Structures are given as structure tokens and as C-alpha cells.
mmCIF file of C-alpha atoms in Angstrom:
data_model
loop_
_atom_site.group_PDB
_atom_site.id
_atom_site.type_symbol
_atom_site.label_atom_id
_atom_site.label_comp_id
_atom_site.label_asym_id
_atom_site.label_seq_id
_atom_site.Cartn_x
_atom_site.Cartn_y
_atom_site.Cartn_z
ATOM 1 C CA MET A 1 32.871 -8.006 9.377
ATOM 2 C CA ASN A 2 34.430 -9.681 12.437
ATOM 3 C CA SER A 3 32.521 -10.396 15.620
ATOM 4 C CA SER A 4 33.920 -7.471 17.608
ATOM 5 C CA ALA A 5 33.101 -5.052 14.826
ATOM 6 C CA ARG A 6 29.604 -6.451 14.590
ATOM 7 C CA GLN A 7 29.054 -6.009 18.314
ATOM 8 C CA ARG A 8 30.164 -2.384 18.104
ATOM 9 C CA ARG A 9 27.576 -1.751 15.395
ATOM 10 C CA LEU A 10 24.799 -3.200 17.559
ATOM 11 C CA THR A 11 24.456 -0.070 19.634
ATOM 12 C CA ALA A 12 22.136 0.495 22.555
ATOM 13 C CA ALA A 13 20.097 2.889 20.402
ATOM 14 C CA ALA A 14 19.558 0.207 17.777
ATOM 15 C CA LEU A 15 18.556 -2.319 20.407
ATOM 16 C CA THR A 16 16.053 0.094 21.932
ATOM 17 C CA ALA A 17 14.570 1.084 18.584
ATOM 18 C CA LEU A 18 14.206 -2.531 17.549
ATOM 19 C CA ALA A 19 12.504 -3.383 20.820
ATOM 20 C CA VAL A 20 9.918 -0.660 20.163
ATOM 21 C CA ALA A 21 9.441 -1.738 16.551
ATOM 22 C CA ALA A 22 9.155 -5.395 17.458
ATOM 23 C CA SER A 23 6.595 -4.766 20.182
ATOM 24 C CA ALA A 24 4.460 -2.907 17.671
ATOM 25 C CA THR A 25 3.631 -5.950 15.537
ATOM 26 C CA ALA A 26 1.904 -9.238 16.037
ATOM 27 C CA CYS A 27 5.586 -18.585 18.767
ATOM 28 C CA SER A 28 7.531 -20.945 18.295
ATOM 29 C CA SER A 29 10.610 -22.425 19.844
ATOM 30 C CA GLY A 30 13.542 -23.859 18.010
ATOM 31 C CA SER A 31 17.240 -23.594 17.503
ATOM 32 C CA GLY A 32 18.755 -21.180 15.051
ATOM 33 C CA SER A 33 22.082 -22.906 15.250
ATOM 34 C CA THR A 34 24.296 -22.574 12.226
ATOM 35 C CA ASP A 35 27.026 -24.885 13.437
ATOM 36 C CA ALA A 36 29.094 -26.888 10.954
ATOM 37 C CA LYS A 37 28.483 -24.446 8.141
ATOM 38 C CA GLY A 38 30.177 -24.960 4.843
ATOM 39 C CA ALA A 39 29.730 -22.488 2.019
ATOM 40 C CA GLY A 40 27.786 -23.888 -0.909
ATOM 41 C CA SER A 41 26.910 -27.175 0.770
ATOM 42 C CA GLY A 42 25.562 -28.658 3.969
ATOM 43 C CA THR A 43 22.821 -26.961 5.961
ATOM 44 C CA TYR A 44 21.503 -23.413 5.519
ATOM 45 C CA THR A 45 19.251 -21.815 8.107
ATOM 46 C CA ILE A 46 16.119 -19.805 7.360
ATOM 47 C CA TRP A 47 14.168 -17.904 10.010
ATOM 48 C CA ASP A 48 10.648 -16.642 9.311
ATOM 49 C CA PRO A 49 7.652 -15.160 11.204
ATOM 50 C CA TYR A 50 5.234 -17.914 10.195
ATOM 51 C CA PRO A 51 5.103 -20.340 13.144
ATOM 52 C CA GLN A 52 1.588 -21.316 12.038
ATOM 53 C CA PHE A 53 3.045 -23.369 9.177
ATOM 54 C CA ASP A 54 4.189 -26.862 10.157
ATOM 55 C CA LYS A 55 6.522 -29.237 8.373
ATOM 56 C CA GLY A 56 3.835 -30.509 6.038
ATOM 57 C CA SER A 57 2.670 -27.069 4.886
ATOM 58 C CA ALA A 58 3.052 -25.662 1.388
ATOM 59 C CA TRP A 59 5.410 -23.026 2.832
ATOM 60 C CA THR A 60 7.894 -25.483 4.317
ATOM 61 C CA LYS A 61 7.707 -27.614 1.183
ATOM 62 C CA LEU A 62 8.709 -24.543 -0.836
ATOM 63 C CA LEU A 63 11.657 -23.910 1.471
ATOM 64 C CA ASP A 64 12.806 -27.491 1.043
ATOM 65 C CA LYS A 65 12.376 -27.281 -2.726
ATOM 66 C CA CYS A 66 14.478 -24.120 -2.904
ATOM 67 C CA GLY A 67 17.110 -25.831 -0.761
ATOM 68 C CA SER A 68 17.193 -28.859 -3.041
ATOM 69 C CA GLN A 69 17.584 -26.651 -6.108
ATOM 70 C CA ALA A 70 20.518 -24.908 -4.419
ATOM 71 C CA GLY A 71 22.054 -28.227 -3.397
ATOM 72 C CA VAL A 72 21.693 -27.675 0.356
ATOM 73 C CA LYS A 73 19.516 -28.795 3.255
ATOM 74 C CA ILE A 74 17.241 -26.235 4.908
ATOM 75 C CA GLU A 75 16.949 -25.871 8.675
ATOM 76 C CA ARG A 76 13.928 -23.647 9.180
ATOM 77 C CA THR A 77 12.625 -22.023 12.354
ATOM 78 C CA GLY A 78 9.377 -20.073 12.604
ATOM 79 C CA PHE A 79 9.129 -17.388 15.299
ATOM 80 C CA ASP A 80 6.474 -14.974 16.476
ATOM 81 C CA THR A 81 7.136 -11.603 14.796
ATOM 82 C CA SER A 82 8.352 -9.775 17.908
ATOM 83 C CA ASP A 83 10.353 -12.783 19.078
ATOM 84 C CA LEU A 84 12.037 -13.067 15.692
ATOM 85 C CA ALA A 85 13.350 -9.499 15.803
ATOM 86 C CA ASN A 86 14.901 -9.984 19.222
ATOM 87 C CA LYS A 87 16.348 -13.406 18.346
ATOM 88 C CA THR A 88 17.923 -11.896 15.224
ATOM 89 C CA LEU A 89 19.754 -9.222 17.175
ATOM 90 C CA LEU A 90 20.998 -11.749 19.711
ATOM 91 C CA ALA A 91 22.206 -14.085 16.970
ATOM 92 C CA ALA A 92 24.026 -11.223 15.251
ATOM 93 C CA GLN A 93 25.802 -10.351 18.481
ATOM 94 C CA GLN A 94 26.926 -13.952 18.789
ATOM 95 C CA GLY A 95 28.027 -14.227 15.152
ATOM 96 C CA ASN A 96 25.363 -16.879 14.596
ATOM 97 C CA SER A 97 22.888 -15.231 12.225
ATOM 98 C CA PRO A 98 20.620 -17.288 9.965
ATOM 99 C CA ASP A 99 21.572 -17.431 6.291
ATOM 100 C CA VAL A 100 18.204 -16.097 5.158
ATOM 101 C CA LEU A 101 15.927 -13.978 7.337
ATOM 102 C CA ILE A 102 12.305 -13.171 6.501
ATOM 103 C CA VAL A 103 11.299 -10.248 8.688
ATOM 104 C CA ASP A 104 8.492 -7.694 9.081
ATOM 105 C CA ASN A 105 9.228 -4.729 6.813
ATOM 106 C CA PRO A 106 9.385 -1.941 9.476
ATOM 107 C CA VAL A 107 12.212 -3.817 11.198
ATOM 108 C CA VAL A 108 14.421 -4.007 8.089
ATOM 109 C CA SER A 109 15.875 -0.514 8.351
ATOM 110 C CA THR A 110 16.546 -0.967 12.076
ATOM 111 C CA LEU A 111 18.445 -4.198 11.477
ATOM 112 C CA ALA A 112 20.260 -2.552 8.585
ATOM 113 C CA GLU A 113 21.361 0.407 10.685
ATOM 114 C CA ALA A 114 22.528 -2.041 13.343
ATOM 115 C CA GLY A 115 24.822 -3.698 10.784
ATOM 116 C CA VAL A 116 22.927 -7.005 10.770
ATOM 117 C CA LEU A 117 21.974 -7.168 7.075
ATOM 118 C CA THR A 118 23.833 -7.183 3.773
ATOM 119 C CA THR A 119 22.716 -4.899 0.939
ATOM 120 C CA THR A 120 21.333 -6.132 -2.364
ATOM 121 C CA ASP A 121 24.442 -4.665 -3.988
ATOM 122 C CA ASP A 122 26.552 -6.887 -1.746
ATOM 123 C CA ASN A 123 24.531 -10.072 -2.170
ATOM 124 C CA LYS A 124 23.454 -9.526 -5.823
ATOM 125 C CA LEU A 125 19.760 -10.016 -5.072
ATOM 126 C CA ASP A 126 17.723 -8.778 -8.043
ATOM 127 C CA THR A 127 14.906 -6.365 -7.100
ATOM 128 C CA SER A 128 14.293 -4.883 -10.556
ATOM 129 C CA LYS A 129 10.736 -6.236 -10.900
ATOM 130 C CA VAL A 130 9.534 -5.090 -7.467
ATOM 131 C CA ASP A 131 7.134 -2.133 -7.272
ATOM 132 C CA PRO A 132 9.245 0.842 -6.062
ATOM 133 C CA ASN A 133 6.781 1.907 -3.365
ATOM 134 C CA LEU A 134 6.991 -1.558 -1.776
ATOM 135 C CA LEU A 135 10.762 -1.832 -2.114
ATOM 136 C CA ALA A 136 11.154 1.519 -0.320
ATOM 137 C CA ALA A 137 10.176 -0.130 2.982
ATOM 138 C CA GLY A 138 13.482 -2.004 2.894
ATOM 139 C CA GLN A 139 15.676 0.947 2.015
ATOM 140 C CA SER A 140 17.827 3.012 4.329
ATOM 141 C CA GLY A 141 20.584 5.511 3.628
ATOM 142 C CA GLY A 142 20.193 5.047 -0.114
ATOM 143 C CA LYS A 143 20.759 1.276 0.084
ATOM 144 C CA THR A 144 18.376 -1.663 -0.253
ATOM 145 C CA TYR A 145 18.370 -4.533 2.248
ATOM 146 C CA GLY A 146 16.308 -7.359 0.793
ATOM 147 C CA THR A 147 13.180 -7.811 -1.282
ATOM 148 C CA PRO A 148 9.489 -8.076 -0.273
ATOM 149 C CA ILE A 149 7.891 -11.496 -0.370
ATOM 150 C CA GLY A 150 4.429 -9.954 -0.461
ATOM 151 C CA ALA A 151 2.394 -7.075 0.879
ATOM 152 C CA ASN A 152 -0.852 -6.368 2.609
ATOM 153 C CA THR A 153 -2.449 -3.067 3.430
ATOM 154 C CA LEU A 154 -5.666 -1.418 4.547
ATOM 155 C CA ALA A 155 -8.861 -0.601 2.688
ATOM 156 C CA LEU A 156 -12.531 -0.105 3.523
ATOM 157 C CA TYR A 157 -14.796 -3.139 3.629
ATOM 158 C CA TYR A 158 -18.423 -2.137 3.177
ATOM 159 C CA ASN A 159 -21.760 -3.830 3.819
ATOM 160 C CA LYS A 160 -23.803 -3.592 0.614
ATOM 161 C CA GLU A 161 -27.128 -4.182 2.370
ATOM 162 C CA VAL A 162 -26.598 -1.441 4.955
ATOM 163 C CA LEU A 163 -25.594 1.047 2.268
ATOM 164 C CA LYS A 164 -28.589 0.114 0.091
ATOM 165 C CA GLU A 165 -31.009 0.633 2.967
ATOM 166 C CA ALA A 166 -29.432 4.026 3.648
ATOM 167 C CA GLY A 167 -29.648 5.057 -0.005
ATOM 168 C CA VAL A 168 -25.879 5.289 -0.453
ATOM 169 C CA ASP A 169 -24.329 4.586 -3.847
ATOM 170 C CA ILE A 170 -20.798 3.362 -3.152
ATOM 171 C CA ALA A 171 -19.670 4.935 -6.432
ATOM 172 C CA SER A 172 -20.366 8.339 -4.845
ATOM 173 C CA VAL A 173 -17.772 7.784 -2.116
ATOM 174 C CA LYS A 174 -14.672 9.375 -3.582
ATOM 175 C CA ASP A 175 -13.232 11.635 -0.858
ATOM 176 C CA TRP A 176 -13.648 12.524 2.815
ATOM 177 C CA LYS A 177 -16.658 14.787 2.238
ATOM 178 C CA SER A 178 -18.624 12.136 0.358
ATOM 179 C CA LEU A 179 -17.611 9.419 2.816
ATOM 180 C CA THR A 180 -18.797 11.512 5.760
ATOM 181 C CA ALA A 181 -22.053 12.241 3.905
ATOM 182 C CA ALA A 182 -22.536 8.495 3.449
ATOM 183 C CA LEU A 183 -21.977 7.931 7.170
ATOM 184 C CA ALA A 184 -24.602 10.559 7.969
ATOM 185 C CA LYS A 185 -27.140 8.781 5.754
ATOM 186 C CA VAL A 186 -26.341 5.452 7.389
ATOM 187 C CA LYS A 187 -26.866 6.859 10.879
ATOM 188 C CA LYS A 188 -30.132 8.497 9.812
ATOM 189 C CA ALA A 189 -31.294 5.107 8.544
ATOM 190 C CA GLY A 190 -30.734 3.646 12.008
ATOM 191 C CA LYS A 191 -27.537 1.760 11.274
ATOM 192 C CA LYS A 192 -23.930 2.255 12.382
ATOM 193 C CA GLY A 193 -21.309 4.054 10.334
ATOM 194 C CA ILE A 194 -17.674 3.002 10.466
ATOM 195 C CA THR A 195 -15.450 1.034 12.780
ATOM 196 C CA PHE A 196 -11.666 1.019 12.991
ATOM 197 C CA SER A 197 -8.813 0.554 15.445
ATOM 198 C CA ALA A 198 -7.471 3.598 17.299
ATOM 199 C CA ILE A 199 -5.887 1.614 20.127
ATOM 200 C CA GLY A 200 -2.752 2.980 21.799
ATOM 201 C CA THR A 201 -0.330 0.676 19.976
ATOM 202 C CA GLU A 202 1.203 0.381 16.522
ATOM 203 C CA GLU A 203 -2.156 -0.949 15.305
ATOM 204 C CA GLY A 204 -3.654 2.454 16.067
ATOM 205 C CA SER A 205 -0.926 4.286 14.146
ATOM 206 C CA PHE A 206 -1.186 1.755 11.304
ATOM 207 C CA GLN A 207 -4.909 2.475 10.939
ATOM 208 C CA PHE A 208 -4.529 6.242 11.268
ATOM 209 C CA LEU A 209 -1.793 6.538 8.641
ATOM 210 C CA PRO A 210 -4.050 6.343 5.542
ATOM 211 C CA TRP A 211 -6.000 9.339 6.797
ATOM 212 C CA PHE A 212 -2.813 11.127 7.880
ATOM 213 C CA TRP A 213 -1.120 10.549 4.526
ATOM 214 C CA GLY A 214 -4.431 11.023 2.713
ATOM 215 C CA ALA A 215 -4.497 14.568 4.071
ATOM 216 C CA GLY A 216 -1.027 15.207 2.658
ATOM 217 C CA ALA A 217 0.696 15.105 6.055
ATOM 218 C CA LYS A 218 4.293 13.989 6.628
ATOM 219 C CA LEU A 219 5.616 11.905 9.515
ATOM 220 C CA THR A 220 8.318 14.482 10.142
ATOM 221 C CA GLU A 221 5.618 17.121 10.853
ATOM 222 C CA LEU A 222 3.052 15.569 13.162
ATOM 223 C CA ASP A 223 1.576 18.966 14.030
ATOM 224 C CA SER A 224 0.966 20.212 10.472
ATOM 225 C CA ALA A 225 -2.424 21.552 9.422
ATOM 226 C CA GLN A 226 -2.882 18.459 7.259
ATOM 227 C CA ALA A 227 -2.236 16.163 10.225
ATOM 228 C CA VAL A 228 -4.700 18.130 12.354
ATOM 229 C CA SER A 229 -7.357 17.777 9.644
ATOM 230 C CA ALA A 230 -6.951 13.984 9.641
ATOM 231 C CA LEU A 231 -7.271 13.667 13.410
ATOM 232 C CA SER A 232 -10.157 16.128 13.385
ATOM 233 C CA LEU A 233 -11.941 13.899 10.870
ATOM 234 C CA TRP A 234 -11.794 10.914 13.218
ATOM 235 C CA LYS A 235 -12.753 13.033 16.241
ATOM 236 C CA ASP A 236 -15.746 14.477 14.400
ATOM 237 C CA TRP A 237 -16.906 10.995 13.420
ATOM 238 C CA LEU A 238 -16.988 10.022 17.094
ATOM 239 C CA LYS A 239 -18.692 13.273 18.066
ATOM 240 C CA GLN A 240 -21.402 12.791 15.420
ATOM 241 C CA GLY A 241 -21.897 9.143 16.335
ATOM 242 C CA TYR A 242 -20.646 7.895 12.973
ATOM 243 C CA ALA A 243 -17.946 5.808 14.708
ATOM 244 C CA PRO A 244 -18.234 4.128 18.136
ATOM 245 C CA ASN A 245 -16.221 5.087 21.205
ATOM 246 C CA SER A 246 -15.018 1.470 21.252
ATOM 247 C CA VAL A 247 -12.438 2.385 18.579
ATOM 248 C CA LEU A 248 -10.243 3.686 21.405
ATOM 249 C CA ASN A 249 -9.727 0.119 22.601
ATOM 250 C CA ASN A 250 -10.357 -1.764 19.390
ATOM 251 C CA THR A 251 -7.654 -3.928 17.930
ATOM 252 C CA GLN A 252 -7.993 -4.699 14.237
ATOM 253 C CA THR A 253 -9.518 -8.016 15.280
ATOM 254 C CA THR A 254 -12.182 -6.587 17.585
ATOM 255 C CA SER A 255 -12.941 -3.879 15.038
ATOM 256 C CA TRP A 256 -13.546 -6.611 12.469
ATOM 257 C CA GLN A 257 -15.852 -8.421 14.867
ATOM 258 C CA GLU A 258 -17.977 -5.260 15.103
ATOM 259 C CA PHE A 259 -18.260 -5.113 11.318
ATOM 260 C CA ALA A 260 -19.057 -8.837 11.120
ATOM 261 C CA SER A 261 -22.133 -8.202 13.305
ATOM 262 C CA GLY A 262 -23.783 -6.766 10.192
ATOM 263 C CA ASP A 263 -24.680 -3.411 11.745
ATOM 264 C CA TYR A 264 -21.843 -1.304 10.327
ATOM 265 C CA ALA A 265 -21.597 0.217 6.868
ATOM 266 C CA PHE A 266 -17.790 0.365 6.773
ATOM 267 C CA SER A 267 -14.776 -1.203 8.416
ATOM 268 C CA GLU A 268 -11.158 -0.217 7.939
ATOM 269 C CA ASN A 269 -9.226 -3.462 7.807
ATOM 270 C CA GLY A 270 -6.778 -5.506 5.785
ATOM 271 C CA THR A 271 -6.327 -8.317 3.305
ATOM 272 C CA TRP A 272 -5.841 -10.730 6.203
ATOM 273 C CA GLN A 273 -9.607 -10.569 6.831
ATOM 274 C CA LEU A 274 -10.525 -11.868 3.360
ATOM 275 C CA ALA A 275 -11.176 -15.401 4.573
ATOM 276 C CA ASN A 276 -13.344 -14.070 7.413
ATOM 277 C CA ALA A 277 -15.172 -11.781 5.007
ATOM 278 C CA GLU A 278 -16.498 -14.813 3.173
ATOM 279 C CA LYS A 279 -18.114 -15.999 6.411
ATOM 280 C CA VAL A 280 -19.948 -12.825 7.509
ATOM 281 C CA GLY A 281 -23.274 -13.814 5.971
ATOM 282 C CA PHE A 282 -23.876 -10.604 4.023
ATOM 283 C CA GLU A 283 -22.666 -9.155 0.744
ATOM 284 C CA TYR A 284 -19.595 -7.002 1.111
ATOM 285 C CA GLY A 285 -17.345 -4.952 -1.121
ATOM 286 C CA VAL A 286 -13.909 -3.348 -0.799
ATOM 287 C CA LEU A 287 -12.986 0.269 -1.472
ATOM 288 C CA PRO A 288 -9.468 1.758 -1.328
ATOM 289 C CA ILE A 289 -9.346 4.402 1.408
ATOM 290 C CA PRO A 290 -9.996 7.776 -0.238
ATOM 291 C CA GLY A 291 -7.713 10.756 0.119
ATOM 292 C CA ALA A 292 -9.059 14.021 1.534
ATOM 293 C CA GLY A 293 -9.619 15.517 -1.905
ATOM 294 C CA GLY A 294 -10.127 12.282 -3.827
ATOM 295 C CA GLY A 295 -8.002 9.517 -5.254
ATOM 296 C CA ASN A 296 -6.567 6.640 -3.240
ATOM 297 C CA ALA A 297 -4.811 7.512 0.006
ATOM 298 C CA ALA A 298 -1.446 5.914 0.679
ATOM 299 C CA ALA A 299 -2.032 3.162 3.220
ATOM 300 C CA PRO A 300 0.870 1.589 5.123
ATOM 301 C CA THR A 301 2.327 -1.622 3.764
ATOM 302 C CA GLY A 302 2.427 -4.741 5.846
ATOM 303 C CA GLY A 303 4.282 -7.865 4.893
ATOM 304 C CA GLU A 304 7.787 -9.215 5.097
ATOM 305 C CA PHE A 305 11.147 -8.839 3.378
ATOM 306 C CA VAL A 306 13.486 -11.659 2.453
ATOM 307 C CA THR A 307 16.920 -10.538 3.644
ATOM 308 C CA ILE A 308 20.431 -11.981 3.841
ATOM 309 C CA PRO A 309 22.163 -11.333 7.173
ATOM 310 C CA VAL A 310 25.862 -10.592 7.556
ATOM 311 C CA GLN A 311 28.059 -13.700 7.888
ATOM 312 C CA ASP A 312 31.696 -14.081 8.883
ATOM 313 C CA ASP A 313 32.007 -16.590 6.026
ATOM 314 C CA THR A 314 31.150 -14.419 3.022
ATOM 315 C CA GLY A 315 31.346 -17.471 0.776
ATOM 316 C CA ARG A 316 27.856 -18.405 1.993
ATOM 317 C CA TYR A 317 26.199 -15.422 0.320
ATOM 318 C CA ALA A 318 26.073 -16.994 -3.151
ATOM 319 C CA THR A 319 23.923 -19.888 -1.955
ATOM 320 C CA SER A 320 21.826 -17.619 0.290
ATOM 321 C CA GLN A 321 21.147 -15.474 -2.768
ATOM 322 C CA LYS A 322 19.933 -18.551 -4.657
ATOM 323 C CA LEU A 323 17.564 -19.375 -1.799
ATOM 324 C CA ALA A 324 16.200 -15.820 -1.576
ATOM 325 C CA THR A 325 15.800 -15.642 -5.362
ATOM 326 C CA CYS A 326 13.917 -18.950 -5.400
ATOM 327 C CA LEU A 327 11.526 -17.814 -2.653
ATOM 328 C CA THR A 328 10.702 -14.568 -4.483
ATOM 329 C CA SER A 329 10.631 -15.897 -8.052
ATOM 330 C CA THR A 330 7.600 -15.228 -10.227
ATOM 331 C CA ASP A 331 6.653 -18.911 -10.199
ATOM 332 C CA ASN A 332 6.772 -19.220 -6.421
ATOM 333 C CA LEU A 333 5.389 -15.819 -5.406
ATOM 334 C CA TYR A 334 1.910 -16.576 -6.697
ATOM 335 C CA ASP A 335 1.462 -19.683 -4.552
ATOM 336 C CA THR A 336 3.212 -18.132 -1.540
ATOM 337 C CA ASP A 337 1.185 -14.916 -1.557
ATOM 338 C CA THR A 338 -2.045 -16.854 -1.998
ATOM 339 C CA THR A 339 -1.124 -18.880 1.105
ATOM 340 C CA LEU A 340 -0.260 -15.732 3.091
ATOM 341 C CA SER A 341 -3.235 -13.673 1.774
ATOM 342 C CA TYR A 342 -0.729 -11.169 0.393
ATOM 343 C CA VAL A 343 -0.684 -9.063 -2.719
ATOM 344 C CA ALA A 344 2.425 -9.883 -4.740
ATOM 345 C CA PRO A 345 5.178 -7.240 -4.882
ATOM 346 C CA THR A 346 5.489 -7.364 -8.685
ATOM 347 C CA SER A 347 3.006 -6.321 -11.381
ATOM 348 C CA GLU A 348 3.570 -9.581 -13.235
ATOM 349 C CA VAL A 349 2.314 -11.709 -10.343
ATOM 350 C CA GLN A 350 -0.379 -9.183 -9.374
ATOM 351 C CA ASP A 351 -1.882 -9.657 -12.849
ATOM 352 C CA LYS A 352 -1.972 -13.426 -12.275
ATOM 353 C CA GLN A 353 -3.707 -12.880 -8.934
ATOM 354 C CA VAL A 354 -6.444 -10.701 -10.447
ATOM 355 C CA ALA A 355 -6.931 -13.153 -13.315
ATOM 356 C CA ALA A 356 -7.541 -15.896 -10.758
ATOM 357 C CA ASN A 357 -9.631 -13.775 -8.369
ATOM 358 C CA ALA A 358 -11.178 -10.512 -9.610
ATOM 359 C CA GLU A 359 -12.087 -9.543 -6.028
ATOM 360 C CA LEU A 360 -8.399 -8.814 -5.393
ATOM 361 C CA LYS A 361 -8.473 -5.828 -7.771
ATOM 362 C CA PRO A 362 -9.254 -3.152 -5.119
ATOM 363 C CA TRP A 363 -6.556 -4.614 -2.857
ATOM 364 C CA ILE A 364 -3.973 -4.462 -5.606
ATOM 365 C CA ASP A 365 -5.000 -0.857 -6.286
ATOM 366 C CA ALA A 366 -4.547 -0.121 -2.583
ATOM 367 C CA VAL A 367 -1.133 -1.795 -2.489
ATOM 368 C CA LYS A 368 0.000 0.170 -5.535
ATOM 369 C CA SER A 369 -0.778 3.372 -3.603
ATOM 370 C CA ALA A 370 0.682 2.066 -0.351
ATOM 371 C CA LYS A 371 3.736 3.371 1.449
ATOM 372 C CA GLY A 372 6.248 1.831 3.835
ATOM 373 C CA ARG A 373 6.139 3.132 7.376
ATOM 374 C CA THR A 374 9.912 3.591 7.379
ATOM 375 C CA SER A 375 10.005 5.084 3.873
ATOM 376 C CA ASP A 376 11.390 8.607 3.447
ATOM 377 C CA ASP A 377 14.545 7.301 5.138
ATOM 378 C CA LEU A 378 12.950 7.426 8.608
ATOM 379 C CA GLY A 379 14.608 4.175 9.689
ATOM 380 C CA THR A 380 14.889 3.860 13.460
ATOM 381 C CA THR A 381 13.059 7.177 13.927
ATOM 382 C CA TYR A 382 9.735 5.679 12.860
ATOM 383 C CA PRO A 383 8.945 3.751 16.080
ATOM 384 C CA LYS A 384 9.407 6.955 18.111
ATOM 385 C CA ILE A 385 7.152 8.913 15.743
ATOM 386 C CA SER A 386 4.540 6.175 15.741
ATOM 387 C CA GLU A 387 4.375 6.031 19.531
ATOM 388 C CA GLN A 388 3.712 9.760 19.744
ATOM 389 C CA MET A 389 1.161 9.489 16.948
ATOM 390 C CA TRP A 390 -0.949 6.840 18.675
ATOM 391 C CA LYS A 391 -0.733 8.785 21.941
ATOM 392 C CA ALA A 392 -2.029 11.892 20.159
ATOM 393 C CA VAL A 393 -4.876 9.936 18.571
ATOM 394 C CA GLN A 394 -5.871 8.495 21.939
ATOM 395 C CA SER A 395 -5.715 11.880 23.625
ATOM 396 C CA ALA A 396 -7.797 13.656 20.992
ATOM 397 C CA LEU A 397 -10.450 10.966 20.582
ATOM 398 C CA SER A 398 -10.893 10.606 24.346
ATOM 399 C CA GLY A 399 -11.436 14.354 24.650
ATOM 400 C CA ALA A 400 -8.390 14.943 26.829
ATOM 401 C CA GLU A 401 -6.913 17.372 24.292
ATOM 402 C CA SER A 402 -7.869 18.991 21.023
ATOM 403 C CA PRO A 403 -6.323 17.533 17.857
ATOM 404 C CA GLU A 404 -4.099 20.614 17.627
ATOM 405 C CA GLU A 405 -2.888 20.286 21.234
ATOM 406 C CA ALA A 406 -2.341 16.533 21.018
ATOM 407 C CA LEU A 407 -0.345 16.698 17.791
ATOM 408 C CA ALA A 408 1.719 19.675 18.948
ATOM 409 C CA LYS A 409 2.686 17.717 22.047
ATOM 410 C CA ALA A 410 3.503 14.690 19.874
ATOM 411 C CA GLN A 411 5.785 16.673 17.582
ATOM 412 C CA SER A 412 7.563 18.222 20.567
ATOM 413 C CA ALA A 413 8.139 14.789 22.098
ATOM 414 C CA VAL A 414 9.637 13.407 18.870
ATOM 415 C CA LYS A 415 12.106 16.301 18.694
#
């Protein structure tokens, strides 16, 4: 694809959608220059959203190792997640894309629709071992644009001491009815029920989605009876005092801080809090978020995809494919996902993770039930839907509108 053709593909709609998607997720400076490129040799550039890892980290050592195995030198730049998305679009416009791009999964379909990424059919990247539900986050229009390097998702952390004092057997919590009954017992015992994030950003939508999907609702029908039941559940928890009003402003971090106080029975949060969970000073457990009628609800997948951007020099793809394959190989995924606190995207590596740490079992169960936010071929539509969803949640929980009114308005706005 020549530069003028690429610029035509980068439409205003794509730019706007990416801006919304990028602002929804969690910096570094550095040049992404790909000057003096030569296919199969020289320097290959890799951009990632991990600015926290310096040159001496295990992550950068892996990048260098993969480069050495491919016979090239790696020039790596780590960006903040939102900054990376914007830098990628700018680089594509200038015909100066990195050779390998590791990017937050909701952004993949937007970049794909903008013509920035090659497909796995084009670049011969093997995705056969990846769990289909995780791979779906990088699919658009029936094509796949990369492979996940790892995944995280949401589940319920619980305080064993609080539940014991309230007479709650965690094994009894299997659906919404039993969870709500547990919260009632906890409140009666003088403790606090559940904390989560319902803030008016993507974090709020991210945390609401397991309940939304757990009710059987679809993102294309925000005003369905199932969607109303999910929002009504949260609203009723606030009304009954099972959840605090602070959820309206809680980020996932401040919500975790409430749970870490030791007063709450449950906290909806993610794998990224595992290290902090070991420091809370009380015994905790993890439970996949239950669906309305039982079973595990689909929670949204977090995590990044390894992708190969479009290049004017198509001869570079073969080496880029070697780099991407090295980064996502079975041998390397285990160490990488341990570093990133991710669940691996393949069953083979997931089994190794559980063998090494049995406490990861509920997280792997949650990831196996998880769903990409842009799955169902939503692509660039998702950010618009998500914005209306978090607005509806805010409106209903604050008492400004009923769940029915808020979701009806949200669906109308998306249309």
C-alpha cells in the first residue's frame, strides 16, 4: 500500500474512534524512527505499552533475544497506552510504522479498519493455539490482526474473615440471588458488602460488562430487559447499602483501596491486583463473577495483541513474523505473562501457570469465559457504545434516571 493510499484509509472517523478508545485505557518518550531499514537485516522497531520496563528488565532482554535469533537489532520504545495509539496513527500517516506493534486489544480493530495493520493471513502469523474467545478481540470483518500476548480480566476477590463472621459459605455463592443474599448477611453482621468501579469512563463500562453479559444482554441492545436487570442489580445494591455510593467515583484503584481496608466482603477487580492482594493482611480468595442464573459470567478481556503494521517494504514482514512468533512462543509466554501478571492465551501455557501457582486457577477459569469488548464484529462502534453505557450507569446509580430510562436514552444515542 503506498503512502497516499494509506492516508486515504486513515479517515476522520477512524481517528475519532481511536481517540475515544485510547482515552478509555490507562509515558515514555522516544523515537519510533525506522530510517535505514533493510529487509531481513539491520534494525527492526518494536513499540509497546510497557514504559515501566527499562533496558535491564526481563521484557527488554526478551526483545533483544528475539532480535538476535532473527538476526536483527531491536530498537524498542515503550509508550503510555493512550499515547501509543495516537503515535501509531501518526506514524502510519507518515509511512513510518514500527515493524512490530504491541497494543491494547480494544484498539486492534480500530487500527485494522484504518488500514494500519496486516492480517495474520498476510503475515503468516500462527494463531492456532490461541483460545478462540481471546483471539476474537483482534478480529474484524472476518479477519485476524495479530495474536494476544496475554490476558487479564475481572473476578471477585473476597475477604474470608468477613464472610466467616457473617456466616457466609463462599461455596453457596453461585448466582446473583445467592450473591445478594450473602451481601445481606454481611451487612447484618455490621460489615460492608461489595465495592467496584462505576466511574464515568471506560473503567466503569469495563466493570459493568460482566453483569451486563452475565444477564444475557448484548452490546447492540443496551435497552434490553436483560441489560435493565443488570443495572437494576447494581442500583439495588446501592439502595440496600450493600455497595457504597463511592462507586460512582471509584476507579479500579480506589475501589481496591476500599477492599484493602479489610471492611468489605467482596471487591470486583483484576489480576493486576494479585501482588497487592498478598499485602492486605487478611486471607482472601477469588471467585469468577457469577452469571444471573449461575455459571461464570463473561468478563471483558484486558491485555495486548502483538501485531504487524503495514509497511511499504513488504519484504520486512518475514522478519517481523519471526519476532512476533518468538514473543508469543510457548517457551517465552510463561515468563512474559508472569512478569505482566497475565493469564496466558493458550491452554498449554495456562496449565504451566496453574502447576506453578494453584491460586491462578480461578483467574484462568475467568479468562476462559471472558469476551473481547470489540468481539461480535463491533470494531469502531464499541467506544461509542461504551460511552453511552457508562453514562447510563452513572445516571441510574445517582438516581437521576431509572435503569430503564437511562438505558433507553443510551440506546437512542448509539443509533
